[in-house]
mmCIF file of C-alpha atoms and ligand atoms in Angstrom:
data_model
loop_
_atom_site.group_PDB
_atom_site.id
_atom_site.type_symbol
_atom_site.label_atom_id
_atom_site.label_comp_id
_atom_site.label_asym_id
_atom_site.label_seq_id
_atom_site.Cartn_x
_atom_site.Cartn_y
_atom_site.Cartn_z
ATOM 1 C CA UNK A 200 0.006 -0.008 -0.001
ATOM 2 C CA UNK A 201 1.586 3.210 -1.121
ATOM 3 C CA UNK A 202 0.265 6.698 -0.276
ATOM 4 C CA UNK A 203 1.664 9.809 -1.966
ATOM 5 C CA UNK A 204 0.772 13.195 -0.567
ATOM 6 C CA UNK A 205 0.621 16.052 -3.055
ATOM 7 C CA UNK A 206 0.607 19.249 -0.982
ATOM 8 C CA UNK A 207 -0.885 21.677 -3.471
ATOM 9 C CA UNK A 208 -4.207 23.400 -3.763
ATOM 10 C CA UNK A 209 -5.383 26.351 -5.891
ATOM 11 C CA UNK A 210 -7.419 27.848 -3.036
ATOM 12 C CA UNK A 211 -8.198 26.823 0.542
ATOM 13 C CA UNK A 212 -11.513 25.439 1.686
ATOM 14 C CA UNK A 213 -13.145 26.960 4.786
ATOM 15 C CA UNK A 214 -13.102 23.744 6.776
ATOM 16 C CA UNK A 215 -9.748 22.300 5.824
ATOM 17 C CA UNK A 216 -6.570 21.968 7.826
ATOM 18 C CA UNK A 217 -4.657 19.495 5.589
ATOM 19 C CA UNK A 218 -1.128 20.463 4.831
ATOM 20 C CA UNK A 219 -1.190 22.189 1.442
ATOM 21 C CA UNK A 220 0.293 25.214 -0.308
ATOM 22 C CA UNK A 221 -0.334 27.295 -3.432
ATOM 23 C CA UNK A 222 2.809 26.948 -5.521
ATOM 24 C CA UNK A 223 4.298 27.899 -8.893
ATOM 25 C CA UNK A 224 5.130 25.273 -11.536
ATOM 26 C CA UNK A 225 8.828 25.708 -10.628
ATOM 27 C CA UNK A 226 8.216 24.822 -7.008
ATOM 28 C CA UNK A 227 6.006 21.868 -8.147
ATOM 29 C CA UNK A 228 8.945 20.554 -10.174
ATOM 30 C CA UNK A 229 11.402 20.900 -7.294
ATOM 31 C CA UNK A 230 8.859 19.105 -5.078
ATOM 32 C CA UNK A 231 8.637 16.188 -7.528
ATOM 33 C CA UNK A 232 12.423 15.993 -7.786
ATOM 34 C CA UNK A 233 12.556 15.595 -4.001
ATOM 35 C CA UNK A 234 9.683 13.148 -3.887
ATOM 36 C CA UNK A 235 11.389 10.916 -6.528
ATOM 37 C CA UNK A 236 14.530 10.987 -4.371
ATOM 38 C CA UNK A 237 12.503 9.849 -1.391
ATOM 39 C CA UNK A 238 11.061 6.969 -3.446
ATOM 40 C CA UNK A 239 14.564 5.794 -4.271
ATOM 41 C CA UNK A 240 15.812 6.145 -0.735
ATOM 42 C CA UNK A 241 12.845 4.184 0.705
ATOM 43 C CA UNK A 242 12.455 1.570 -2.039
ATOM 44 C CA UNK A 243 13.089 -1.478 0.164
ATOM 45 C CA UNK A 244 10.552 -0.220 2.702
ATOM 46 C CA UNK A 245 7.942 0.561 0.002
ATOM 47 C CA UNK A 246 8.360 -2.904 -1.446
ATOM 48 C CA UNK A 247 7.705 -4.456 1.963
ATOM 49 C CA UNK A 248 4.170 -2.911 1.818
ATOM 50 C CA UNK A 249 3.314 -4.004 -1.716
ATOM 51 C CA UNK A 250 1.274 -7.101 -0.773
ATOM 52 C CA UNK A 251 -2.092 -5.574 -1.543
ATOM 53 C CA UNK A 252 -0.749 -3.735 -4.592
ATOM 54 C CA UNK A 253 -2.558 -0.433 -4.136
ATOM 55 C CA UNK A 254 -1.461 3.124 -4.853
ATOM 56 C CA UNK A 255 -3.377 6.136 -3.494
ATOM 57 C CA UNK A 256 -2.403 9.670 -4.556
ATOM 58 C CA UNK A 257 -4.045 12.198 -2.310
ATOM 59 C CA UNK A 258 -3.568 15.640 -0.941
ATOM 60 C CA UNK A 259 -3.966 18.553 -1.130
ATOM 61 C CA UNK A 260 -5.225 18.273 -4.662
ATOM 62 C CA UNK A 261 -3.184 15.921 -6.903
ATOM 63 C CA UNK A 262 -5.123 17.193 -9.951
ATOM 64 C CA UNK A 263 -3.388 20.551 -9.460
ATOM 65 C CA UNK A 264 -0.071 18.990 -10.323
ATOM 66 C CA UNK A 265 0.930 19.198 -13.960
ATOM 67 C CA UNK A 266 0.173 15.912 -15.764
ATOM 68 C CA UNK A 267 3.844 15.358 -16.748
ATOM 69 C CA UNK A 268 4.874 15.731 -13.086
ATOM 70 C CA UNK A 269 2.216 13.250 -11.941
ATOM 71 C CA UNK A 270 3.474 10.834 -14.569
ATOM 72 C CA UNK A 271 7.035 11.221 -13.389
ATOM 73 C CA UNK A 272 5.989 10.149 -9.870
ATOM 74 C CA UNK A 273 4.096 7.084 -11.129
ATOM 75 C CA UNK A 274 7.017 6.170 -13.429
ATOM 76 C CA UNK A 275 9.505 6.584 -10.547
ATOM 77 C CA UNK A 276 7.462 4.089 -8.463
ATOM 78 C CA UNK A 277 7.259 1.641 -11.363
ATOM 79 C CA UNK A 278 5.072 -0.991 -9.691
ATOM 80 C CA UNK A 279 1.990 -0.727 -11.951
ATOM 81 C CA UNK A 280 -0.447 -1.993 -12.966
ATOM 82 C CA UNK A 281 -1.994 -1.709 -9.555
ATOM 83 C CA UNK A 282 -4.918 -3.701 -8.255
ATOM 84 C CA UNK A 283 -6.359 -0.365 -7.091
ATOM 85 C CA UNK A 284 -4.872 2.987 -8.159
ATOM 86 C CA UNK A 285 -6.799 5.980 -6.797
ATOM 87 C CA UNK A 286 -6.175 9.660 -7.531
ATOM 88 C CA UNK A 287 -8.122 12.458 -5.755
ATOM 89 C CA UNK A 288 -9.358 15.180 -8.031
ATOM 90 C CA UNK A 289 -11.110 18.482 -7.834
ATOM 91 C CA UNK A 290 -14.048 18.736 -10.319
ATOM 92 C CA UNK A 291 -12.668 22.028 -11.626
ATOM 93 C CA UNK A 292 -9.548 20.277 -12.957
ATOM 94 C CA UNK A 293 -11.291 17.389 -14.712
ATOM 95 C CA UNK A 294 -11.458 18.163 -18.449
ATOM 96 C CA UNK A 295 -12.124 15.388 -20.987
ATOM 97 C CA UNK A 296 -8.355 15.456 -21.749
ATOM 98 C CA UNK A 297 -7.404 15.174 -18.115
ATOM 99 C CA UNK A 298 -9.738 12.274 -17.562
ATOM 100 C CA UNK A 299 -8.146 10.440 -20.511
ATOM 101 C CA UNK A 300 -4.695 11.285 -19.177
ATOM 102 C CA UNK A 301 -5.524 9.630 -15.826
ATOM 103 C CA UNK A 302 -6.906 6.589 -17.617
ATOM 104 C CA UNK A 303 -3.705 6.297 -19.670
ATOM 105 C CA UNK A 304 -1.644 6.570 -16.507
ATOM 106 C CA UNK A 305 -3.186 3.381 -15.154
ATOM 107 C CA UNK A 306 -5.552 5.038 -12.638
ATOM 108 C CA UNK A 307 -8.556 2.758 -12.076
ATOM 109 C CA UNK A 308 -10.382 4.607 -9.292
ATOM 110 C CA UNK A 309 -11.056 8.311 -8.981
ATOM 111 C CA UNK A 310 -12.085 10.063 -5.762
ATOM 112 C CA UNK A 311 -13.715 13.438 -6.476
ATOM 113 C CA UNK A 312 -14.421 16.075 -3.866
ATOM 114 C CA UNK A 313 -17.934 17.195 -4.705
ATOM 115 C CA UNK A 314 -18.996 18.092 -1.131
ATOM 116 C CA UNK A 315 -22.349 19.588 -2.087
ATOM 117 C CA UNK A 316 -24.753 20.042 -4.980
ATOM 118 C CA UNK A 317 -25.854 23.480 -3.605
ATOM 119 C CA UNK A 318 -23.922 26.382 -5.106
ATOM 120 C CA UNK A 319 -24.490 28.617 -2.055
ATOM 121 C CA UNK A 320 -22.911 26.061 0.223
ATOM 122 C CA UNK A 321 -20.066 25.464 -2.194
ATOM 123 C CA UNK A 322 -19.311 29.179 -2.102
ATOM 124 C CA UNK A 323 -19.474 29.161 1.691
ATOM 125 C CA UNK A 324 -16.995 26.289 1.683
ATOM 126 C CA UNK A 325 -14.800 28.282 -0.715
ATOM 127 C CA UNK A 326 -14.807 25.403 -3.213
ATOM 128 C CA UNK A 327 -13.711 26.450 -6.669
ATOM 129 C CA UNK A 328 -16.287 24.404 -8.597
ATOM 130 C CA UNK A 329 -20.071 24.644 -8.977
ATOM 131 C CA UNK A 330 -22.629 21.839 -8.664
ATOM 132 C CA UNK A 331 -22.975 21.762 -12.441
ATOM 133 C CA UNK A 332 -19.201 21.611 -12.784
ATOM 134 C CA UNK A 333 -19.087 18.522 -10.593
ATOM 135 C CA UNK A 334 -21.742 16.759 -12.672
ATOM 136 C CA UNK A 335 -19.807 17.610 -15.908
ATOM 137 C CA UNK A 336 -16.583 16.380 -14.357
ATOM 138 C CA UNK A 337 -18.230 13.130 -13.411
ATOM 139 C CA UNK A 338 -19.442 12.695 -16.977
ATOM 140 C CA UNK A 339 -15.883 13.326 -18.338
ATOM 141 C CA UNK A 340 -14.585 10.549 -16.061
ATOM 142 C CA UNK A 341 -17.306 8.150 -17.239
ATOM 143 C CA UNK A 342 -16.625 9.064 -20.886
ATOM 144 C CA UNK A 343 -12.935 8.281 -20.349
ATOM 145 C CA UNK A 344 -13.940 4.793 -19.209
ATOM 146 C CA UNK A 345 -13.705 5.043 -15.409
ATOM 147 C CA UNK A 346 -16.062 2.478 -13.847
ATOM 148 C CA UNK A 347 -14.999 3.085 -10.251
ATOM 149 C CA UNK A 348 -15.708 6.632 -9.098
ATOM 150 C CA UNK A 349 -16.074 7.848 -5.499
ATOM 151 C CA UNK A 350 -17.547 11.193 -4.560
ATOM 152 C CA UNK A 351 -17.091 13.037 -1.238
ATOM 153 C CA UNK A 352 -19.968 14.888 0.469
ATOM 154 C CA UNK A 353 -20.229 16.982 3.657
ATOM 155 C CA UNK A 354 -23.137 17.288 6.039
ATOM 156 C CA UNK A 355 -23.650 18.798 9.510
ATOM 157 C CA UNK A 356 -23.278 22.395 8.332
ATOM 158 C CA UNK A 357 -25.661 24.607 10.337
ATOM 159 C CA UNK A 358 -26.973 26.304 7.185
ATOM 160 C CA UNK A 359 -27.617 22.931 5.460
ATOM 161 C CA UNK A 360 -31.350 22.227 5.776
ATOM 162 C CA UNK A 361 -32.780 18.781 5.796
ATOM 163 C CA UNK A 362 -34.424 19.474 2.359
ATOM 164 C CA UNK A 363 -31.153 20.566 0.750
ATOM 165 C CA UNK A 364 -29.300 17.561 2.244
ATOM 166 C CA UNK A 365 -31.942 15.176 0.811
ATOM 167 C CA UNK A 366 -31.707 16.918 -2.520
ATOM 168 C CA UNK A 367 -27.894 16.614 -2.457
ATOM 169 C CA UNK A 368 -28.147 12.876 -1.758
ATOM 170 C CA UNK A 369 -30.733 12.427 -4.442
ATOM 171 C CA UNK A 370 -28.440 14.141 -6.989
ATOM 172 C CA UNK A 371 -25.460 12.041 -5.803
ATOM 173 C CA UNK A 372 -27.451 8.824 -6.221
ATOM 174 C CA UNK A 373 -28.657 9.924 -9.710
ATOM 175 C CA UNK A 374 -25.046 10.154 -10.851
ATOM 176 C CA UNK A 375 -24.598 6.414 -10.016
ATOM 177 C CA UNK A 376 -21.149 6.579 -8.425
ATOM 178 C CA UNK A 377 -19.730 3.271 -7.137
ATOM 179 C CA UNK A 378 -18.727 4.806 -3.860
ATOM 180 C CA UNK A 379 -19.766 7.701 -1.630
ATOM 181 C CA UNK A 380 -17.813 9.096 1.363
ATOM 182 C CA UNK A 381 -19.874 11.436 3.507
ATOM 183 C CA UNK A 382 -18.192 13.329 6.358
ATOM 184 C CA UNK A 383 -19.744 15.368 9.131
ATOM 185 C CA UNK A 384 -18.230 18.832 9.225
ATOM 186 C CA UNK A 385 -15.691 19.061 12.037
ATOM 187 C CA UNK A 386 -13.932 22.141 13.227
ATOM 188 C CA UNK A 387 -10.200 21.736 12.784
ATOM 189 C CA UNK A 388 -7.872 23.931 14.706
ATOM 190 C CA UNK A 389 -6.113 26.340 12.297
ATOM 191 C CA UNK A 390 -8.838 26.142 9.658
ATOM 192 C CA UNK A 391 -10.772 29.166 8.355
ATOM 193 C CA UNK A 392 -13.850 27.707 10.034
ATOM 194 C CA UNK A 393 -12.215 27.779 13.512
ATOM 195 C CA UNK A 394 -11.479 31.443 12.918
ATOM 196 C CA UNK A 395 -15.098 32.099 11.804
ATOM 197 C CA UNK A 396 -16.338 30.569 15.046
ATOM 198 C CA UNK A 397 -13.914 32.698 17.125
ATOM 199 C CA UNK A 398 -15.158 35.778 15.246
ATOM 200 C CA UNK A 399 -18.784 34.836 15.825
ATOM 201 C CA UNK A 400 -19.408 34.402 12.090
ATOM 202 C CA UNK A 401 -20.405 30.706 12.323
ATOM 203 C CA UNK A 402 -22.298 28.686 14.894
ATOM 204 C CA UNK A 403 -21.954 24.902 14.754
ATOM 205 C CA UNK A 404 -24.901 22.663 13.857
ATOM 206 C CA UNK A 405 -26.623 21.039 16.831
ATOM 207 C CA UNK A 406 -26.070 17.354 17.609
ATOM 208 C CA UNK A 407 -29.699 16.740 16.707
ATOM 209 C CA UNK A 408 -29.282 18.360 13.239
ATOM 210 C CA UNK A 409 -26.113 16.298 12.577
ATOM 211 C CA UNK A 410 -27.753 13.031 13.803
ATOM 212 C CA UNK A 411 -30.874 13.660 11.679
ATOM 213 C CA UNK A 412 -28.740 14.261 8.548
ATOM 214 C CA UNK A 413 -26.633 11.165 9.326
ATOM 215 C CA UNK A 414 -29.807 9.074 9.576
ATOM 216 C CA UNK A 415 -31.071 10.431 6.243
ATOM 217 C CA UNK A 416 -27.670 9.646 4.688
ATOM 218 C CA UNK A 417 -27.728 6.034 5.907
ATOM 219 C CA UNK A 418 -31.301 5.330 4.925
ATOM 220 C CA UNK A 419 -31.201 6.921 1.457
ATOM 221 C CA UNK A 420 -27.931 5.255 0.492
ATOM 222 C CA UNK A 421 -29.044 1.873 1.855
ATOM 223 C CA UNK A 422 -32.204 2.185 -0.211
ATOM 224 C CA UNK A 423 -30.117 2.965 -3.238
ATOM 225 C CA UNK A 424 -28.167 -0.315 -2.789
ATOM 226 C CA UNK A 425 -25.050 0.978 -1.076
ATOM 227 C CA UNK A 426 -23.239 -1.139 1.518
ATOM 228 C CA UNK A 427 -22.498 0.955 4.625
ATOM 229 C CA UNK A 428 -19.123 -0.567 5.327
ATOM 230 C CA UNK A 429 -17.510 2.132 7.417
ATOM 231 C CA UNK A 430 -18.892 5.026 9.479
ATOM 232 C CA UNK A 431 -18.399 7.535 6.660
ATOM 233 C CA UNK A 432 -18.150 5.229 3.642
ATOM 234 C CA UNK A 433 -20.687 3.578 1.384
ATOM 235 C CA UNK A 434 -20.079 1.383 -1.609
ATOM 236 C CA UNK A 435 -21.997 -0.624 -4.148
ATOM 237 C CA UNK A 436 -21.366 -4.320 -3.512
ATOM 238 C CA UNK A 437 -17.743 -5.174 -4.355
ATOM 239 C CA UNK A 438 -16.694 -1.548 -4.700
ATOM 240 C CA UNK A 439 -15.424 -1.018 -1.177
ATOM 241 C CA UNK A 440 -12.073 0.851 -1.275
ATOM 242 C CA UNK A 441 -9.316 -1.694 -0.932
ATOM 243 C CA UNK A 442 -6.692 0.754 0.172
ATOM 244 C CA UNK A 443 -8.750 2.407 2.886
ATOM 245 C CA UNK A 444 -10.180 -0.925 4.092
ATOM 246 C CA UNK A 445 -6.600 -2.198 4.548
ATOM 247 C CA UNK A 446 -5.759 0.938 6.513
ATOM 248 C CA UNK A 447 -8.607 0.244 8.893
ATOM 249 C CA UNK A 448 -7.246 -3.272 9.363
ATOM 250 C CA UNK A 449 -3.785 -1.801 10.173
ATOM 251 C CA UNK A 450 -1.967 -3.474 7.228
ATOM 252 C CA UNK A 451 1.422 -1.906 6.524
ATOM 253 C CA UNK A 452 1.553 1.173 4.294
ATOM 254 C CA UNK A 453 4.243 3.528 3.150
ATOM 255 C CA UNK A 454 3.407 7.214 2.914
ATOM 256 C CA UNK A 455 5.616 9.526 0.892
ATOM 257 C CA UNK A 456 5.694 13.287 0.565
ATOM 258 C CA UNK A 457 5.263 16.013 3.206
ATOM 259 C CA UNK A 458 2.931 15.155 6.052
ATOM 260 C CA UNK A 459 2.433 11.532 4.915
ATOM 261 C CA UNK A 460 2.221 8.794 7.589
ATOM 262 C CA UNK A 461 3.532 5.252 7.354
ATOM 263 C CA UNK A 462 2.951 2.074 9.279
ATOM 264 C CA UNK A 463 5.812 -0.211 8.411
ATOM 265 C CA UNK A 464 5.591 -2.645 11.278
ATOM 266 C CA UNK A 465 2.960 -3.530 13.827
ATOM 267 C CA UNK A 466 4.519 -1.100 16.302
ATOM 268 C CA UNK A 467 6.297 1.452 14.158
ATOM 269 C CA UNK A 468 4.563 4.545 12.858
ATOM 270 C CA UNK A 469 6.408 7.329 11.149
ATOM 271 C CA UNK A 470 5.475 10.585 9.442
ATOM 272 C CA UNK A 471 7.126 13.157 7.227
ATOM 273 C CA UNK A 472 7.244 16.708 8.482
ATOM 274 C CA UNK A 473 4.871 19.122 6.715
ATOM 275 C CA UNK A 474 7.191 21.342 4.719
ATOM 276 C CA UNK A 475 7.324 21.781 0.958
ATOM 277 C CA UNK A 476 11.053 21.065 0.761
ATOM 278 C CA UNK A 477 13.575 19.234 2.970
ATOM 279 C CA UNK A 478 10.944 17.207 4.836
ATOM 280 C CA UNK A 479 12.327 14.736 7.420
ATOM 281 C CA UNK A 480 10.905 11.700 9.062
ATOM 282 C CA UNK A 481 9.814 11.221 12.653
ATOM 283 C CA UNK A 482 9.087 7.956 14.388
ATOM 284 C CA UNK A 483 6.844 6.693 17.128
ATOM 285 C CA UNK A 484 7.054 3.194 18.673
ATOM 286 C CA UNK A 485 3.625 2.078 19.802
ATOM 287 C CA UNK A 486 3.090 0.197 22.991
ATOM 288 C CA UNK A 487 0.978 -2.934 23.062
ATOM 289 C CA UNK A 488 -1.867 -1.007 24.639
ATOM 290 C CA UNK A 489 -1.724 1.641 21.897
ATOM 291 C CA UNK A 490 -1.816 -1.071 19.242
ATOM 292 C CA UNK A 491 -4.839 -2.725 20.856
ATOM 293 C CA UNK A 492 -6.580 0.612 21.187
ATOM 294 C CA UNK A 493 -6.010 1.404 17.515
ATOM 295 C CA UNK A 494 -7.287 -2.023 16.462
ATOM 296 C CA UNK A 495 -10.439 -1.556 18.421
ATOM 297 C CA UNK A 496 -10.952 2.066 17.395
ATOM 298 C CA UNK A 497 -10.400 1.291 13.664
ATOM 299 C CA UNK A 498 -12.355 -2.027 13.787
ATOM 300 C CA UNK A 499 -15.335 -0.403 15.458
ATOM 301 C CA UNK A 500 -15.572 2.099 12.624
ATOM 302 C CA UNK A 501 -16.229 -0.713 10.124
ATOM 303 C CA UNK A 502 -19.156 -3.037 9.463
ATOM 304 C CA UNK A 503 -16.748 -6.004 9.830
ATOM 305 C CA UNK A 504 -15.942 -4.925 13.383
ATOM 306 C CA UNK A 505 -12.769 -5.905 15.124
ATOM 307 C CA UNK A 506 -10.978 -8.771 13.426
ATOM 308 C CA UNK A 507 -10.788 -11.340 16.241
ATOM 309 C CA UNK A 508 -8.030 -13.213 14.410
ATOM 310 C CA UNK A 509 -5.686 -10.247 14.859
ATOM 311 C CA UNK A 510 -6.328 -9.783 18.563
ATOM 312 C CA UNK A 511 -5.852 -12.922 20.713
ATOM 313 C CA UNK A 512 -8.686 -13.297 23.175
ATOM 314 C CA UNK A 513 -6.342 -12.979 26.074
ATOM 315 C CA UNK A 514 -5.511 -9.444 24.839
ATOM 316 C CA UNK A 515 -9.107 -8.204 24.751
ATOM 317 C CA UNK A 516 -9.797 -5.423 27.155
ATOM 318 C CA UNK A 517 -11.202 -1.957 26.909
ATOM 319 C CA UNK A 518 -9.183 0.770 28.625
ATOM 320 C CA UNK A 519 -10.719 3.839 30.211
ATOM 321 C CA UNK A 520 -9.513 6.091 27.348
ATOM 322 C CA UNK A 521 -11.443 3.941 24.798
ATOM 323 C CA UNK A 522 -14.557 4.007 26.836
ATOM 324 C CA UNK A 523 -14.245 7.810 27.075
ATOM 325 C CA UNK A 524 -14.003 7.959 23.268
ATOM 326 C CA UNK A 525 -17.042 5.721 22.839
ATOM 327 C CA UNK A 526 -19.413 7.624 25.131
HETATM 328 S S1 SF4 B 53 -10.292 20.332 1.166
HETATM 329 FE FE1 SF4 B 53 -9.001 19.631 -0.442
HETATM 330 S S2 SF4 B 53 -9.077 21.259 -1.990
HETATM 331 FE FE2 SF4 B 53 -9.850 22.097 -0.100
HETATM 332 S S3 SF4 B 53 -8.063 23.126 0.896
HETATM 333 FE FE3 SF4 B 53 -8.287 21.038 1.753
HETATM 334 S S4 SF4 B 53 -6.920 19.782 0.508
HETATM 335 FE FE4 SF4 B 53 -7.252 21.685 -0.636
#
């Protein structure tokens, strides 16, 4: 499992705290030079995580990267064809030509940040696409031959009414994507949204409003044939994300690029520092209790639950901190 983090965006969304920068083509090229160097330096470690044969390029916004630079990264890895090769895109970047380019690159799954089909909400989120633009981008991907497309949606915004949320879900279902990820808006420290709350320009949605929208989400997608396989993720049968599912099972993965995390042993997590150039790696050795907590926390997010085979019965216990998280 390989994850590549592309830390570029063309603008910043209200709610986002991911590491990302707005950069010139020259900086993009220097970034790719450094990323290719990291790939060479960590090749043995990358190869130790290739069992599932998945590649996920996320960000930031990978579709902001010039196509020739994205191709350089994929060529530098050199492990294709992948069983699952996902690239995250912004609808505004998806032209018919770009969709064909991704297809030619060996991408077989596209994850598109749609977030809403309401233009007022999209403006509030500072997204750079319209609802219509997202529908057109989806159509370009289909025309290019993609048969595995995931779209992201956001709910739990105080100005999102129940009617608009239902309409958003209806429009999402009408597109017939294979996968939908729907996230409740959370306030991340350092995001524009956190500042808006401090300034009194935004009040969070109530727990009741969020719960009602989550119930609507679950029931409408279930009725449309989606399998609710993780708290925030829904897939048509057989279209569950391989890469993300393996992450929830704590299989080893190698993350490259600024801010990317890796799990290269049961008890070894590492992450790259979040700088555009000269990123370094930091390590954390997990205790047995931390490993058990992670297995439980990740397993409980999924419909499969905790994989009993991976936790000997003698190791089962729930610590106070897990109970606090659950209630
Ligand atoms: S949500 Fe995506 S596009 Fe928006 S700022 Fe964050 S990384 Fe960039």
